[in-house]
Amino acid sequence: MNSKFIRSEHLLWMVPIIYGIIVYFTSYTEIVMSFYSGAYILVTFPQLILAFLIFLILPFILQWELRDRDLRDRIISWAHILLSTGIVVAVLFIYSFTLPINVNWVYYPGTLPAVQKWTYYNNMAILLIKCFLFIQVIYCTYGVAKWVLFARAQRNMDQYNQDNLYFEDQERMGSQMIA
């Protein structure tokens, strides 16, 4: 097998898929319920995994391209991969072990322990998802900036080489005219 296909950036899509399949078959429920901005959101585990993968497409491409052009910083690259996959695993873990609740329990007098626990885990998962999105935006900004700076430097180097060839041709023609 070619070493080009055994790369660290493949963890960005392999970990969510593999761990997502494990969670899908071992969780208490097939549907994830979350509360955000005054609305209950219901998604299945495959939909949640697909959402994570969609947000990881551009960072994956940037990781691949920066490695091919030898522009990547190993520490930043590995930090991105480990943070992203760690957050995906943490969110899926939270949703897989959070027991389902009845939405109407919120209106009971007093606070039920199950609702308190579910609210805590829900808020933790929402916070982790926000951190995940923030990390992807920061890495994409870094990757695009690095790529643009490389393209600009490459263009300047090409222009410099082209100018040198022009002046060398001029010198050669001038020396032929003298001789």
Coordinates of C-alpha atoms in Angstrom, one line a residue:
M1 CA 0.0 0.0 0.0
N2 CA 1.2 3.5 -0.8
S3 CA 2.3 5.6 2.1
K4 CA 0.4 8.5 0.6
F5 CA -2.9 6.9 1.7
I6 CA -1.7 6.2 5.3
R7 CA -1.8 9.7 6.7
S8 CA -2.8 11.3 9.9
E9 CA -5.5 13.5 8.4
H10 CA -7.5 10.3 7.6
L11 CA -8.3 10.2 11.3
L12 CA -10.6 13.2 10.7
W13 CA -13.1 11.0 8.9
M14 CA -12.2 7.5 10.2
V15 CA -12.7 8.3 13.9
P16 CA -16.2 9.8 13.6
I17 CA -17.4 6.9 11.4
I18 CA -15.9 4.1 13.4
Y19 CA -16.9 5.5 16.8
G20 CA -20.2 6.6 15.4
I21 CA -21.0 3.1 14.3
I22 CA -20.1 1.7 17.8
V23 CA -22.2 4.3 19.5
Y24 CA -25.1 3.7 17.2
F25 CA -25.3 0.1 18.2
T26 CA -24.5 0.5 21.9
S27 CA -26.5 3.5 22.9
Y28 CA -29.8 3.5 24.8
T29 CA -31.7 5.2 22.1
E30 CA -31.5 5.8 18.3
I31 CA -32.4 9.5 18.5
V32 CA -30.4 12.2 20.1
M33 CA -32.5 14.9 21.8
S34 CA -30.9 18.3 22.4
F35 CA -32.2 21.6 23.7
Y36 CA -30.8 24.8 22.1
S37 CA -32.1 28.3 21.7
G38 CA -35.5 27.4 23.1
A39 CA -36.1 24.5 20.8
Y40 CA -35.8 20.7 21.1
I41 CA -33.7 19.2 18.3
L42 CA -34.0 15.6 17.4
V43 CA -31.4 13.9 15.3
T44 CA -30.3 10.3 14.8
F45 CA -26.7 9.2 15.3
P46 CA -26.1 8.8 11.5
Q47 CA -27.3 12.4 11.0
L48 CA -25.0 13.6 13.8
I49 CA -22.0 11.8 12.3
L50 CA -22.8 13.1 8.8
A51 CA -22.9 16.7 10.3
F52 CA -19.5 16.2 11.9
L53 CA -18.1 14.8 8.6
I54 CA -19.5 17.8 6.6
F55 CA -17.8 20.2 8.9
L56 CA -14.5 18.2 8.6
I57 CA -14.4 18.2 4.8
L58 CA -12.6 21.5 4.3
P59 CA -10.1 21.0 7.2
F60 CA -9.3 17.5 5.7
I61 CA -8.6 18.9 2.3
L62 CA -6.4 21.7 3.8
Q63 CA -4.5 19.1 5.9
W64 CA -4.0 17.0 2.7
E65 CA -2.9 20.0 0.6
L66 CA -0.6 21.5 3.2
R67 CA 1.1 18.2 3.6
D68 CA 1.6 17.7 -0.1
R69 CA 3.1 21.1 -0.4
D70 CA 5.3 20.6 2.7
L71 CA 3.7 23.6 4.4
R72 CA 2.2 22.1 7.4
D73 CA 3.4 22.6 10.9
R74 CA 3.3 19.1 12.6
I75 CA 2.3 20.5 16.0
I76 CA -0.6 22.5 14.6
S77 CA -1.7 19.7 12.4
W78 CA -1.7 17.1 15.1
A79 CA -3.3 19.5 17.6
H80 CA -6.1 20.0 15.2
I81 CA -6.6 16.3 14.5
L82 CA -6.5 15.3 18.2
L83 CA -8.8 18.1 19.3
S84 CA -11.3 17.5 16.6
T85 CA -11.5 13.8 17.0
G86 CA -11.5 14.1 20.8
I87 CA -14.4 16.5 20.7
V88 CA -16.3 14.3 18.3
V89 CA -15.8 11.3 20.5
A90 CA -16.8 13.2 23.6
V91 CA -20.0 14.5 22.1
L92 CA -21.0 11.1 20.8
F93 CA -20.1 9.6 24.2
I94 CA -22.3 12.1 26.0
Y95 CA -25.2 11.6 23.7
S96 CA -24.9 7.8 23.8
F97 CA -25.0 7.6 27.6
T98 CA -27.5 10.3 28.4
L99 CA -30.8 8.7 29.2
P100 CA -33.8 10.0 27.3
I101 CA -36.2 12.2 29.2
N102 CA -39.8 13.3 28.8
V103 CA -39.9 16.9 27.7
N104 CA -42.9 17.6 30.0
W105 CA -40.8 16.8 33.0
V106 CA -39.4 20.3 32.8
Y107 CA -42.8 21.7 33.9
Y108 CA -43.1 19.5 37.0
P109 CA -43.0 21.4 40.3
G110 CA -39.5 21.2 41.7
T111 CA -36.6 19.9 39.7
L112 CA -36.3 16.3 38.9
P113 CA -32.8 14.8 39.2
A114 CA -33.1 13.2 35.8
V115 CA -33.9 16.6 34.2
Q116 CA -31.0 18.2 36.0
K117 CA -28.6 15.6 34.9
W118 CA -29.9 15.7 31.3
T119 CA -29.6 19.5 31.2
Y120 CA -26.0 19.4 32.4
Y121 CA -25.0 16.8 29.8
N122 CA -27.0 18.7 27.1
N123 CA -25.2 22.0 27.9
M124 CA -21.8 20.2 27.9
A125 CA -22.5 18.7 24.5
I126 CA -23.6 22.0 23.1
L127 CA -20.5 23.7 24.5
L128 CA -18.3 21.0 22.9
I129 CA -20.0 21.3 19.5
K130 CA -19.4 25.1 19.6
C131 CA -15.7 24.5 20.5
F132 CA -15.6 22.0 17.6
L133 CA -16.9 24.5 15.1
F134 CA -14.6 27.2 16.5
I135 CA -11.6 24.9 16.0
Q136 CA -12.6 24.1 12.5
V137 CA -13.0 27.8 11.6
I138 CA -9.6 28.7 13.1
Y139 CA -7.8 25.8 11.3
C140 CA -9.5 26.7 8.0
T141 CA -8.4 30.3 8.4
Y142 CA -4.8 29.1 9.2
G143 CA -4.7 26.7 6.3
V144 CA -6.1 29.1 3.7
A145 CA -3.7 31.9 4.9
K146 CA -0.8 29.5 4.7
W147 CA -1.9 28.3 1.2
V148 CA -2.4 31.9 -0.1
L149 CA 1.0 33.0 1.3
F150 CA 2.7 30.0 -0.4
A151 CA 0.9 30.8 -3.7
R152 CA 2.0 34.4 -3.5
A153 CA 5.6 33.5 -2.8
Q154 CA 5.6 31.0 -5.6
R155 CA 4.2 33.5 -8.0
N156 CA 6.9 36.0 -6.9
M157 CA 9.6 33.4 -7.4
D158 CA 8.3 32.5 -10.9
Q159 CA 8.3 36.2 -11.8
Y160 CA 11.9 36.6 -10.5
N161 CA 13.0 33.6 -12.5
Q162 CA 11.3 34.9 -15.6
D163 CA 12.9 38.3 -15.2
N164 CA 16.3 36.6 -14.8
L165 CA 15.8 34.6 -18.0
Y166 CA 14.9 37.8 -19.8
F167 CA 18.0 39.6 -18.7
E168 CA 20.2 36.6 -19.4
D169 CA 18.8 36.5 -23.0
Q170 CA 19.4 40.3 -23.4
E171 CA 23.0 39.9 -22.2
R172 CA 23.6 36.9 -24.6
M173 CA 22.1 38.9 -27.5
G174 CA 24.2 41.9 -26.6
S175 CA 27.4 39.9 -26.5
Q176 CA 26.6 38.2 -29.9
M177 CA 26.1 41.6 -31.4
I178 CA 29.5 42.8 -30.2
A179 CA 31.3 39.7 -31.4

